[in-house]
């Protein structure tokens, strides 16, 4: 079976509290709403790609527990293949404690748990699907070694790769760059990786040039409400292209970057000749829908909810 998009990555149960502001150390504050949702960067990206209409599979590990069982059902409900979803008794399903303030900003602590047990053996089992996928996506909420192996494997098999170095780690193995067709991160991740302070669109362009220099084929740095910048090794002399977004009313930005990447993966699989800037422009619009309602996956639009000119 050939998939459009295979995601090698994380699943987390999101435990979300909405409060007027983020608490300080040692402080207790009243929040006004609590809910549990499906999250984890890997799964978020996979679900967004699936809701756009991509044929998807997830390669991940959850615990043999209530959250793990629920998560598998969530994949099935969204039409994601669970053939390569492993369950372990040795660790619990990953969990993320999230606080969202009235400005729609968040603070997150993740306990990756079972995600860290995803390894080489799991990739070998998924190899038939991995080697025939159109696009493979991975992040850094599983062991970095596993993500790097997945990137190398895909690269060797001429599968297009999207690497999202999130959450960022300072000393990334140089092969992460070389095996990335699209290296996609946000401004703070770009800053941590390059040492370039990213406050403006021009700064993002400079950080992007540095990431390109490290060997990625193209780079996207997302900038929240300011859209993103796109750079390509095919036109190294031309400056970065800024892709703006339409202004929207922001309620919750949690997982907006994942919505962008999931949509991007869908476009790369379905419209392989479309320019990366056009894909980014459309993915910005999809992510722009997600920030207007509370929750992570709960806020991701499906094809039927989106304007037809995005397809
Ligand atoms: O990127 C958003 C995600 O980060 C959340 O769903 C949470 O699970 C954390 O992994
Ligand atoms: Na949202």
PDB file of C-alpha atoms and ligand atoms in Angstrom:
ATOM      1  CA  UNK A   1       0.000   0.000   0.000  1.00  0.00           C
ATOM      2  CA  UNK A   2       1.419   3.401  -0.950  1.00  0.00           C
ATOM      3  CA  UNK A   3       0.740   6.367   1.322  1.00  0.00           C
ATOM      4  CA  UNK A   4       0.825  10.058   0.426  1.00  0.00           C
ATOM      5  CA  UNK A   5       2.180  11.081   3.806  1.00  0.00           C
ATOM      6  CA  UNK A   6       3.905   8.985   6.472  1.00  0.00           C
ATOM      7  CA  UNK A   7       4.647  10.712   9.769  1.00  0.00           C
ATOM      8  CA  UNK A   8       7.301   9.276  12.099  1.00  0.00           C
ATOM      9  CA  UNK A   9       6.689  11.052  15.371  1.00  0.00           C
ATOM     10  CA  UNK A  10       4.908  11.712  18.607  1.00  0.00           C
ATOM     11  CA  UNK A  11       1.460  11.295  20.139  1.00  0.00           C
ATOM     12  CA  UNK A  12       0.585  13.198  23.313  1.00  0.00           C
ATOM     13  CA  UNK A  13      -2.577  13.573  25.312  1.00  0.00           C
ATOM     14  CA  UNK A  14      -3.029  17.323  25.753  1.00  0.00           C
ATOM     15  CA  UNK A  15      -4.243  18.400  29.212  1.00  0.00           C
ATOM     16  CA  UNK A  16      -5.248  21.991  28.597  1.00  0.00           C
ATOM     17  CA  UNK A  17      -6.146  24.751  31.073  1.00  0.00           C
ATOM     18  CA  UNK A  18      -7.319  28.156  29.893  1.00  0.00           C
ATOM     19  CA  UNK A  19      -6.335  30.947  32.290  1.00  0.00           C
ATOM     20  CA  UNK A  20      -6.132  34.741  32.049  1.00  0.00           C
ATOM     21  CA  UNK A  21      -2.330  34.562  32.104  1.00  0.00           C
ATOM     22  CA  UNK A  22       0.512  32.082  32.600  1.00  0.00           C
ATOM     23  CA  UNK A  23       1.336  31.548  36.317  1.00  0.00           C
ATOM     24  CA  UNK A  24       4.709  32.558  37.793  1.00  0.00           C
ATOM     25  CA  UNK A  25       6.942  30.109  39.699  1.00  0.00           C
ATOM     26  CA  UNK A  26       5.306  29.146  42.999  1.00  0.00           C
ATOM     27  CA  UNK A  27       2.018  30.814  42.090  1.00  0.00           C
ATOM     28  CA  UNK A  28      -1.503  29.352  41.940  1.00  0.00           C
ATOM     29  CA  UNK A  29      -4.073  31.086  39.747  1.00  0.00           C
ATOM     30  CA  UNK A  30      -7.670  30.358  38.744  1.00  0.00           C
ATOM     31  CA  UNK A  31      -8.306  29.126  35.229  1.00  0.00           C
ATOM     32  CA  UNK A  32     -11.737  29.122  33.586  1.00  0.00           C
ATOM     33  CA  UNK A  33     -11.745  25.976  31.473  1.00  0.00           C
ATOM     34  CA  UNK A  34     -10.076  22.554  31.369  1.00  0.00           C
ATOM     35  CA  UNK A  35     -10.229  19.961  28.597  1.00  0.00           C
ATOM     36  CA  UNK A  36      -8.376  16.917  27.309  1.00  0.00           C
ATOM     37  CA  UNK A  37      -7.482  16.701  23.633  1.00  0.00           C
ATOM     38  CA  UNK A  38      -5.366  14.801  21.129  1.00  0.00           C
ATOM     39  CA  UNK A  39      -1.949  16.362  20.537  1.00  0.00           C
ATOM     40  CA  UNK A  40       1.738  15.702  20.003  1.00  0.00           C
ATOM     41  CA  UNK A  41       3.450  17.367  17.077  1.00  0.00           C
ATOM     42  CA  UNK A  42       3.772  14.221  14.957  1.00  0.00           C
ATOM     43  CA  UNK A  43       0.164  13.158  15.303  1.00  0.00           C
ATOM     44  CA  UNK A  44      -1.082  16.734  14.876  1.00  0.00           C
ATOM     45  CA  UNK A  45       0.726  17.036  11.545  1.00  0.00           C
ATOM     46  CA  UNK A  46      -0.566  13.642  10.411  1.00  0.00           C
ATOM     47  CA  UNK A  47      -4.172  14.451  11.345  1.00  0.00           C
ATOM     48  CA  UNK A  48      -4.066  17.791   9.490  1.00  0.00           C
ATOM     49  CA  UNK A  49      -2.702  16.088   6.359  1.00  0.00           C
ATOM     50  CA  UNK A  50      -5.423  13.407   6.640  1.00  0.00           C
ATOM     51  CA  UNK A  51      -8.192  16.015   7.041  1.00  0.00           C
ATOM     52  CA  UNK A  52      -6.973  17.738   3.871  1.00  0.00           C
ATOM     53  CA  UNK A  53      -7.480  14.436   2.041  1.00  0.00           C
ATOM     54  CA  UNK A  54      -4.054  12.793   2.130  1.00  0.00           C
ATOM     55  CA  UNK A  55      -3.740   9.024   2.509  1.00  0.00           C
ATOM     56  CA  UNK A  56      -1.703   8.852   5.705  1.00  0.00           C
ATOM     57  CA  UNK A  57       0.056   6.456   8.071  1.00  0.00           C
ATOM     58  CA  UNK A  58       1.503   7.199  11.485  1.00  0.00           C
ATOM     59  CA  UNK A  59       4.649   5.492  12.816  1.00  0.00           C
ATOM     60  CA  UNK A  60       4.600   6.035  16.579  1.00  0.00           C
ATOM     61  CA  UNK A  61       4.421   4.425  20.020  1.00  0.00           C
ATOM     62  CA  UNK A  62       1.804   4.799  22.738  1.00  0.00           C
ATOM     63  CA  UNK A  63       1.388   3.073  26.115  1.00  0.00           C
ATOM     64  CA  UNK A  64      -0.854   0.081  26.817  1.00  0.00           C
ATOM     65  CA  UNK A  65      -3.115   2.373  28.801  1.00  0.00           C
ATOM     66  CA  UNK A  66      -6.347   4.315  28.554  1.00  0.00           C
ATOM     67  CA  UNK A  67      -4.779   7.293  26.752  1.00  0.00           C
ATOM     68  CA  UNK A  68      -3.036   4.969  24.288  1.00  0.00           C
ATOM     69  CA  UNK A  69      -6.245   3.068  23.441  1.00  0.00           C
ATOM     70  CA  UNK A  70      -8.070   6.350  22.959  1.00  0.00           C
ATOM     71  CA  UNK A  71      -5.362   7.679  20.710  1.00  0.00           C
ATOM     72  CA  UNK A  72      -5.500   4.650  18.406  1.00  0.00           C
ATOM     73  CA  UNK A  73      -9.257   5.177  18.077  1.00  0.00           C
ATOM     74  CA  UNK A  74      -8.605   8.850  17.227  1.00  0.00           C
ATOM     75  CA  UNK A  75      -6.353   7.825  14.321  1.00  0.00           C
ATOM     76  CA  UNK A  76      -9.018   5.420  13.056  1.00  0.00           C
ATOM     77  CA  UNK A  77     -11.724   8.083  13.351  1.00  0.00           C
ATOM     78  CA  UNK A  78      -9.579  10.356  11.147  1.00  0.00           C
ATOM     79  CA  UNK A  79      -8.781   7.706   8.552  1.00  0.00           C
ATOM     80  CA  UNK A  80      -5.087   7.419   9.509  1.00  0.00           C
ATOM     81  CA  UNK A  81      -3.572   3.935   9.105  1.00  0.00           C
ATOM     82  CA  UNK A  82      -2.629   2.468  12.512  1.00  0.00           C
ATOM     83  CA  UNK A  83      -0.651  -0.444  11.062  1.00  0.00           C
ATOM     84  CA  UNK A  84       2.574   1.053  12.461  1.00  0.00           C
ATOM     85  CA  UNK A  85       1.247   2.361  15.760  1.00  0.00           C
ATOM     86  CA  UNK A  86       3.007   0.347  18.486  1.00  0.00           C
ATOM     87  CA  UNK A  87       1.845  -0.104  22.070  1.00  0.00           C
ATOM     88  CA  UNK A  88       4.257  -0.687  24.930  1.00  0.00           C
ATOM     89  CA  UNK A  89       3.805  -1.819  28.548  1.00  0.00           C
ATOM     90  CA  UNK A  90       7.165  -0.251  29.464  1.00  0.00           C
ATOM     91  CA  UNK A  91       6.056   3.379  29.446  1.00  0.00           C
ATOM     92  CA  UNK A  92       2.935   5.555  29.513  1.00  0.00           C
ATOM     93  CA  UNK A  93       1.388   7.388  26.548  1.00  0.00           C
ATOM     94  CA  UNK A  94       2.987  10.829  26.189  1.00  0.00           C
ATOM     95  CA  UNK A  95       1.274  13.726  27.914  1.00  0.00           C
ATOM     96  CA  UNK A  96       1.447  17.500  27.519  1.00  0.00           C
ATOM     97  CA  UNK A  97       0.372  19.939  30.244  1.00  0.00           C
ATOM     98  CA  UNK A  98      -0.669  23.100  28.441  1.00  0.00           C
ATOM     99  CA  UNK A  99      -1.727  26.501  29.743  1.00  0.00           C
ATOM    100  CA  UNK A 100      -3.331  28.930  27.291  1.00  0.00           C
ATOM    101  CA  UNK A 101      -3.670  32.614  28.275  1.00  0.00           C
ATOM    102  CA  UNK A 102      -6.248  35.159  27.138  1.00  0.00           C
ATOM    103  CA  UNK A 103      -3.924  36.313  24.343  1.00  0.00           C
ATOM    104  CA  UNK A 104      -3.972  32.786  22.875  1.00  0.00           C
ATOM    105  CA  UNK A 105      -0.329  32.210  23.846  1.00  0.00           C
ATOM    106  CA  UNK A 106       0.725  29.021  25.604  1.00  0.00           C
ATOM    107  CA  UNK A 107       3.292  27.340  27.830  1.00  0.00           C
ATOM    108  CA  UNK A 108       3.758  23.570  27.495  1.00  0.00           C
ATOM    109  CA  UNK A 109       5.533  20.808  29.422  1.00  0.00           C
ATOM    110  CA  UNK A 110       5.716  17.469  27.621  1.00  0.00           C
ATOM    111  CA  UNK A 111       6.456  14.101  29.203  1.00  0.00           C
ATOM    112  CA  UNK A 112       7.248  12.064  26.114  1.00  0.00           C
ATOM    113  CA  UNK A 113       7.006   8.602  27.782  1.00  0.00           C
ATOM    114  CA  UNK A 114       6.293   5.879  25.208  1.00  0.00           C
ATOM    115  CA  UNK A 115       7.335   8.222  22.368  1.00  0.00           C
ATOM    116  CA  UNK A 116      10.968   7.816  23.462  1.00  0.00           C
ATOM    117  CA  UNK A 117      10.736   4.035  22.938  1.00  0.00           C
ATOM    118  CA  UNK A 118      10.056   4.411  19.199  1.00  0.00           C
ATOM    119  CA  UNK A 119      13.233   3.035  17.608  1.00  0.00           C
ATOM    120  CA  UNK A 120      15.039   1.376  14.714  1.00  0.00           C
ATOM    121  CA  UNK A 121      13.036  -1.843  14.991  1.00  0.00           C
ATOM    122  CA  UNK A 122       9.783   0.109  14.512  1.00  0.00           C
ATOM    123  CA  UNK A 123      11.222   1.860  11.447  1.00  0.00           C
ATOM    124  CA  UNK A 124      12.274  -1.485   9.972  1.00  0.00           C
ATOM    125  CA  UNK A 125       8.736  -2.772  10.374  1.00  0.00           C
ATOM    126  CA  UNK A 126       7.396   0.330   8.627  1.00  0.00           C
ATOM    127  CA  UNK A 127      10.025   0.253   5.862  1.00  0.00           C
ATOM    128  CA  UNK A 128       7.676  -0.970   3.088  1.00  0.00           C
ATOM    129  CA  UNK A 129       5.427   2.053   3.737  1.00  0.00           C
ATOM    130  CA  UNK A 130       8.279   4.476   4.429  1.00  0.00           C
ATOM    131  CA  UNK A 131      10.163   3.648   1.245  1.00  0.00           C
ATOM    132  CA  UNK A 132       7.087   4.116  -0.986  1.00  0.00           C
ATOM    133  CA  UNK A 133       5.565   7.218   0.599  1.00  0.00           C
ATOM    134  CA  UNK A 134       5.383  10.480  -1.322  1.00  0.00           C
ATOM    135  CA  UNK A 135       6.297  12.548   1.726  1.00  0.00           C
ATOM    136  CA  UNK A 136       7.788  11.646   5.138  1.00  0.00           C
ATOM    137  CA  UNK A 137       7.520  14.059   8.046  1.00  0.00           C
ATOM    138  CA  UNK A 138       9.333  13.970  11.399  1.00  0.00           C
ATOM    139  CA  UNK A 139      10.031  16.159  14.447  1.00  0.00           C
ATOM    140  CA  UNK A 140      11.979  16.003  17.726  1.00  0.00           C
ATOM    141  CA  UNK A 141       9.468  14.695  20.268  1.00  0.00           C
ATOM    142  CA  UNK A 142      10.753  11.138  19.746  1.00  0.00           C
ATOM    143  CA  UNK A 143      14.413  10.159  20.173  1.00  0.00           C
ATOM    144  CA  UNK A 144      16.508  12.323  17.784  1.00  0.00           C
ATOM    145  CA  UNK A 145      18.286   9.142  16.606  1.00  0.00           C
ATOM    146  CA  UNK A 146      14.971   7.709  15.438  1.00  0.00           C
ATOM    147  CA  UNK A 147      14.066  10.891  13.568  1.00  0.00           C
ATOM    148  CA  UNK A 148      17.483  11.003  11.905  1.00  0.00           C
ATOM    149  CA  UNK A 149      17.227   7.344  10.861  1.00  0.00           C
ATOM    150  CA  UNK A 150      13.789   8.023   9.375  1.00  0.00           C
ATOM    151  CA  UNK A 151      15.127  11.033   7.454  1.00  0.00           C
ATOM    152  CA  UNK A 152      18.129   9.105   6.102  1.00  0.00           C
ATOM    153  CA  UNK A 153      15.970   6.132   5.088  1.00  0.00           C
ATOM    154  CA  UNK A 154      13.495   8.350   3.259  1.00  0.00           C
ATOM    155  CA  UNK A 155      16.223  10.386   1.591  1.00  0.00           C
ATOM    156  CA  UNK A 156      17.911   7.201   0.300  1.00  0.00           C
ATOM    157  CA  UNK A 157      14.574   6.054  -1.125  1.00  0.00           C
ATOM    158  CA  UNK A 158      13.886   9.391  -2.883  1.00  0.00           C
ATOM    159  CA  UNK A 159      10.948  10.118  -0.593  1.00  0.00           C
ATOM    160  CA  UNK A 160      10.480  13.874  -0.056  1.00  0.00           C
ATOM    161  CA  UNK A 161      11.208  14.805   3.559  1.00  0.00           C
ATOM    162  CA  UNK A 162       9.900  17.540   5.825  1.00  0.00           C
ATOM    163  CA  UNK A 163      11.831  17.947   9.055  1.00  0.00           C
ATOM    164  CA  UNK A 164      10.395  20.064  11.868  1.00  0.00           C
ATOM    165  CA  UNK A 165      13.133  20.496  14.519  1.00  0.00           C
ATOM    166  CA  UNK A 166      10.668  20.979  17.375  1.00  0.00           C
ATOM    167  CA  UNK A 167      11.179  21.219  20.219  1.00  0.00           C
ATOM    168  CA  UNK A 168      14.623  22.451  19.127  1.00  0.00           C
ATOM    169  CA  UNK A 169      17.855  21.035  20.531  1.00  0.00           C
ATOM    170  CA  UNK A 170      21.028  23.157  20.280  1.00  0.00           C
ATOM    171  CA  UNK A 171      23.490  20.732  18.676  1.00  0.00           C
ATOM    172  CA  UNK A 172      21.668  19.081  15.826  1.00  0.00           C
ATOM    173  CA  UNK A 173      23.606  16.359  13.951  1.00  0.00           C
ATOM    174  CA  UNK A 174      24.664  17.896  10.585  1.00  0.00           C
ATOM    175  CA  UNK A 175      22.900  15.059   8.752  1.00  0.00           C
ATOM    176  CA  UNK A 176      19.513  16.447   9.852  1.00  0.00           C
ATOM    177  CA  UNK A 177      20.090  19.354   7.467  1.00  0.00           C
ATOM    178  CA  UNK A 178      21.454  17.255   4.603  1.00  0.00           C
ATOM    179  CA  UNK A 179      18.513  14.834   4.702  1.00  0.00           C
ATOM    180  CA  UNK A 180      15.838  17.585   4.793  1.00  0.00           C
ATOM    181  CA  UNK A 181      14.065  18.554   1.579  1.00  0.00           C
ATOM    182  CA  UNK A 182      12.081  21.080   3.574  1.00  0.00           C
ATOM    183  CA  UNK A 183      13.463  22.213   6.927  1.00  0.00           C
ATOM    184  CA  UNK A 184      10.533  23.928   8.636  1.00  0.00           C
ATOM    185  CA  UNK A 185      10.726  25.644  12.016  1.00  0.00           C
ATOM    186  CA  UNK A 186       9.406  28.698  13.877  1.00  0.00           C
ATOM    187  CA  UNK A 187      11.330  31.842  14.790  1.00  0.00           C
ATOM    188  CA  UNK A 188      12.500  30.682  18.232  1.00  0.00           C
ATOM    189  CA  UNK A 189      13.718  27.343  16.869  1.00  0.00           C
ATOM    190  CA  UNK A 190      15.562  29.130  14.051  1.00  0.00           C
ATOM    191  CA  UNK A 191      17.180  31.393  16.618  1.00  0.00           C
ATOM    192  CA  UNK A 192      18.301  28.514  18.842  1.00  0.00           C
ATOM    193  CA  UNK A 193      19.747  26.584  15.899  1.00  0.00           C
ATOM    194  CA  UNK A 194      21.552  29.450  14.161  1.00  0.00           C
ATOM    195  CA  UNK A 195      22.329  31.935  16.945  1.00  0.00           C
ATOM    196  CA  UNK A 196      20.706  34.651  14.764  1.00  0.00           C
ATOM    197  CA  UNK A 197      18.210  36.655  16.866  1.00  0.00           C
ATOM    198  CA  UNK A 198      14.936  36.517  14.899  1.00  0.00           C
ATOM    199  CA  UNK A 199      12.794  39.594  15.569  1.00  0.00           C
ATOM    200  CA  UNK A 200      12.013  40.766  12.025  1.00  0.00           C
ATOM    201  CA  UNK A 201      11.260  39.246   8.633  1.00  0.00           C
ATOM    202  CA  UNK A 202      14.774  40.266   7.519  1.00  0.00           C
ATOM    203  CA  UNK A 203      16.284  38.424  10.519  1.00  0.00           C
ATOM    204  CA  UNK A 204      14.292  35.334   9.555  1.00  0.00           C
ATOM    205  CA  UNK A 205      15.756  35.596   6.051  1.00  0.00           C
ATOM    206  CA  UNK A 206      19.274  35.691   7.504  1.00  0.00           C
ATOM    207  CA  UNK A 207      18.626  32.707   9.797  1.00  0.00           C
ATOM    208  CA  UNK A 208      17.141  30.884   6.808  1.00  0.00           C
ATOM    209  CA  UNK A 209      20.282  31.500   4.720  1.00  0.00           C
ATOM    210  CA  UNK A 210      22.370  29.961   7.506  1.00  0.00           C
ATOM    211  CA  UNK A 211      20.101  26.874   7.627  1.00  0.00           C
ATOM    212  CA  UNK A 212      20.351  26.535   3.829  1.00  0.00           C
ATOM    213  CA  UNK A 213      24.143  26.757   4.079  1.00  0.00           C
ATOM    214  CA  UNK A 214      24.046  23.706   6.370  1.00  0.00           C
ATOM    215  CA  UNK A 215      22.698  21.610   3.510  1.00  0.00           C
ATOM    216  CA  UNK A 216      18.876  21.613   3.480  1.00  0.00           C
ATOM    217  CA  UNK A 217      17.237  21.802   0.094  1.00  0.00           C
ATOM    218  CA  UNK A 218      14.772  24.447   1.244  1.00  0.00           C
ATOM    219  CA  UNK A 219      13.853  26.249   4.440  1.00  0.00           C
ATOM    220  CA  UNK A 220      10.587  27.644   5.793  1.00  0.00           C
ATOM    221  CA  UNK A 221      10.602  29.750   8.957  1.00  0.00           C
ATOM    222  CA  UNK A 222       7.089  30.365  10.283  1.00  0.00           C
ATOM    223  CA  UNK A 223       6.438  33.742  11.894  1.00  0.00           C
ATOM    224  CA  UNK A 224       2.959  33.423  13.436  1.00  0.00           C
ATOM    225  CA  UNK A 225       0.680  36.249  12.316  1.00  0.00           C
ATOM    226  CA  UNK A 226       3.412  37.551   9.999  1.00  0.00           C
ATOM    227  CA  UNK A 227       3.270  34.410   7.856  1.00  0.00           C
ATOM    228  CA  UNK A 228       6.566  32.794   6.930  1.00  0.00           C
ATOM    229  CA  UNK A 229       9.749  33.122   4.886  1.00  0.00           C
ATOM    230  CA  UNK A 230      10.679  30.568   2.229  1.00  0.00           C
ATOM    231  CA  UNK A 231      14.208  29.935   0.913  1.00  0.00           C
ATOM    232  CA  UNK A 232      15.471  27.446  -1.626  1.00  0.00           C
ATOM    233  CA  UNK A 233      18.935  26.085  -2.442  1.00  0.00           C
ATOM    234  CA  UNK A 234      17.923  26.199  -6.146  1.00  0.00           C
ATOM    235  CA  UNK A 235      18.051  29.986  -5.987  1.00  0.00           C
ATOM    236  CA  UNK A 236      20.726  30.583  -3.333  1.00  0.00           C
ATOM    237  CA  UNK A 237      21.538  34.067  -4.534  1.00  0.00           C
ATOM    238  CA  UNK A 238      17.964  35.345  -4.402  1.00  0.00           C
ATOM    239  CA  UNK A 239      16.847  36.628  -0.990  1.00  0.00           C
ATOM    240  CA  UNK A 240      14.207  34.868   1.034  1.00  0.00           C
ATOM    241  CA  UNK A 241      10.607  35.208  -0.055  1.00  0.00           C
ATOM    242  CA  UNK A 242       8.212  36.562   2.544  1.00  0.00           C
ATOM    243  CA  UNK A 243       4.753  34.956   2.404  1.00  0.00           C
ATOM    244  CA  UNK A 244       2.288  37.070   4.453  1.00  0.00           C
ATOM    245  CA  UNK A 245      -1.018  35.900   6.000  1.00  0.00           C
ATOM    246  CA  UNK A 246      -4.447  37.449   6.255  1.00  0.00           C
ATOM    247  CA  UNK A 247      -5.189  38.817   9.755  1.00  0.00           C
ATOM    248  CA  UNK A 248      -7.479  36.623  11.912  1.00  0.00           C
ATOM    249  CA  UNK A 249      -8.825  36.764  15.480  1.00  0.00           C
ATOM    250  CA  UNK A 250      -6.602  34.493  17.545  1.00  0.00           C
ATOM    251  CA  UNK A 251      -8.080  32.344  20.307  1.00  0.00           C
ATOM    252  CA  UNK A 252      -5.501  29.542  20.675  1.00  0.00           C
ATOM    253  CA  UNK A 253      -2.285  29.172  18.688  1.00  0.00           C
ATOM    254  CA  UNK A 254      -1.387  25.755  20.159  1.00  0.00           C
ATOM    255  CA  UNK A 255      -0.496  23.423  17.296  1.00  0.00           C
ATOM    256  CA  UNK A 256      -0.849  26.074  14.566  1.00  0.00           C
ATOM    257  CA  UNK A 257       2.667  25.245  13.356  1.00  0.00           C
ATOM    258  CA  UNK A 258       1.663  21.584  13.154  1.00  0.00           C
ATOM    259  CA  UNK A 259      -1.436  22.459  11.142  1.00  0.00           C
ATOM    260  CA  UNK A 260       0.840  24.379   8.726  1.00  0.00           C
ATOM    261  CA  UNK A 261       3.216  21.412   8.359  1.00  0.00           C
ATOM    262  CA  UNK A 262       0.405  18.877   7.924  1.00  0.00           C
ATOM    263  CA  UNK A 263      -1.112  21.035   5.183  1.00  0.00           C
ATOM    264  CA  UNK A 264       2.310  21.492   3.568  1.00  0.00           C
ATOM    265  CA  UNK A 265       2.808  17.708   3.517  1.00  0.00           C
ATOM    266  CA  UNK A 266      -0.569  17.327   1.801  1.00  0.00           C
ATOM    267  CA  UNK A 267       0.365  19.896  -0.885  1.00  0.00           C
ATOM    268  CA  UNK A 268       3.781  18.313  -1.490  1.00  0.00           C
ATOM    269  CA  UNK A 269       2.120  14.923  -1.972  1.00  0.00           C
ATOM    270  CA  UNK A 270      -0.808  16.102  -4.115  1.00  0.00           C
ATOM    271  CA  UNK A 271       0.707  19.013  -6.070  1.00  0.00           C
ATOM    272  CA  UNK A 272       4.392  18.074  -6.455  1.00  0.00           C
ATOM    273  CA  UNK A 273       5.019  20.730  -9.116  1.00  0.00           C
ATOM    274  CA  UNK A 274       3.486  23.634  -7.152  1.00  0.00           C
ATOM    275  CA  UNK A 275       6.026  26.235  -5.956  1.00  0.00           C
ATOM    276  CA  UNK A 276       6.964  26.014  -2.292  1.00  0.00           C
ATOM    277  CA  UNK A 277       5.831  29.618  -1.815  1.00  0.00           C
ATOM    278  CA  UNK A 278       2.348  28.832  -3.102  1.00  0.00           C
ATOM    279  CA  UNK A 279       2.172  25.755  -0.861  1.00  0.00           C
ATOM    280  CA  UNK A 280       3.250  27.920   2.086  1.00  0.00           C
ATOM    281  CA  UNK A 281       0.650  30.570   1.227  1.00  0.00           C
ATOM    282  CA  UNK A 282      -2.099  27.946   1.261  1.00  0.00           C
ATOM    283  CA  UNK A 283      -0.759  26.205   4.399  1.00  0.00           C
ATOM    284  CA  UNK A 284      -0.776  29.622   6.151  1.00  0.00           C
ATOM    285  CA  UNK A 285      -4.499  29.858   5.426  1.00  0.00           C
ATOM    286  CA  UNK A 286      -5.181  26.375   6.816  1.00  0.00           C
ATOM    287  CA  UNK A 287      -3.224  27.140  10.018  1.00  0.00           C
ATOM    288  CA  UNK A 288      -5.032  30.494  10.184  1.00  0.00           C
ATOM    289  CA  UNK A 289      -8.317  28.610  10.546  1.00  0.00           C
ATOM    290  CA  UNK A 290      -6.908  26.516  13.412  1.00  0.00           C
ATOM    291  CA  UNK A 291      -5.969  29.512  15.604  1.00  0.00           C
ATOM    292  CA  UNK A 292      -9.536  30.821  15.583  1.00  0.00           C
ATOM    293  CA  UNK A 293     -10.883  28.043  17.814  1.00  0.00           C
ATOM    294  CA  UNK A 294      -9.675  26.498  21.038  1.00  0.00           C
ATOM    295  CA  UNK A 295      -7.765  23.212  21.058  1.00  0.00           C
ATOM    296  CA  UNK A 296      -5.125  21.590  18.931  1.00  0.00           C
ATOM    297  CA  UNK A 297      -6.465  18.851  16.614  1.00  0.00           C
ATOM    298  CA  UNK A 298      -9.978  19.850  17.695  1.00  0.00           C
ATOM    299  CA  UNK A 299      -9.481  23.088  15.734  1.00  0.00           C
ATOM    300  CA  UNK A 300      -7.970  21.625  12.538  1.00  0.00           C
ATOM    301  CA  UNK A 301     -10.172  22.104   9.466  1.00  0.00           C
ATOM    302  CA  UNK A 302     -11.151  19.362   7.017  1.00  0.00           C
ATOM    303  CA  UNK A 303     -11.292  19.751   3.253  1.00  0.00           C
ATOM    304  CA  UNK A 304     -15.053  20.436   3.424  1.00  0.00           C
ATOM    305  CA  UNK A 305     -14.476  23.371   5.838  1.00  0.00           C
ATOM    306  CA  UNK A 306     -11.959  25.092   3.554  1.00  0.00           C
ATOM    307  CA  UNK A 307     -12.351  27.296   0.442  1.00  0.00           C
ATOM    308  CA  UNK A 308     -12.210  25.197  -2.730  1.00  0.00           C
ATOM    309  CA  UNK A 309      -9.429  27.384  -4.182  1.00  0.00           C
ATOM    310  CA  UNK A 310      -7.059  25.815  -1.620  1.00  0.00           C
ATOM    311  CA  UNK A 311      -7.337  22.511  -3.535  1.00  0.00           C
TER     312      UNK A 311
HETATM  313  O1  LIG B   1       2.820  21.682  18.782  1.00  0.00           O
HETATM  314  C1  LIG B   1       1.758  21.552  19.689  1.00  0.00           C
HETATM  315  C2  LIG B   1       1.888  20.286  20.466  1.00  0.00           C
HETATM  316  O2  LIG B   1       3.067  20.347  21.236  1.00  0.00           O
HETATM  317  C3  LIG B   1       0.786  20.005  21.452  1.00  0.00           C
HETATM  318  O3  LIG B   1      -0.269  19.268  20.901  1.00  0.00           O
HETATM  319  C4  LIG B   1       1.493  19.269  22.579  1.00  0.00           C
HETATM  320  O4  LIG B   1       1.124  17.923  22.639  1.00  0.00           O
HETATM  321  C5  LIG B   1       2.981  19.442  22.296  1.00  0.00           C
HETATM  322  O5  LIG B   1       3.545  18.286  21.870  1.00  0.00           O
HETATM  323 NA1  LIG B   2      -6.517  26.168  17.822  1.00  0.00          NA
END
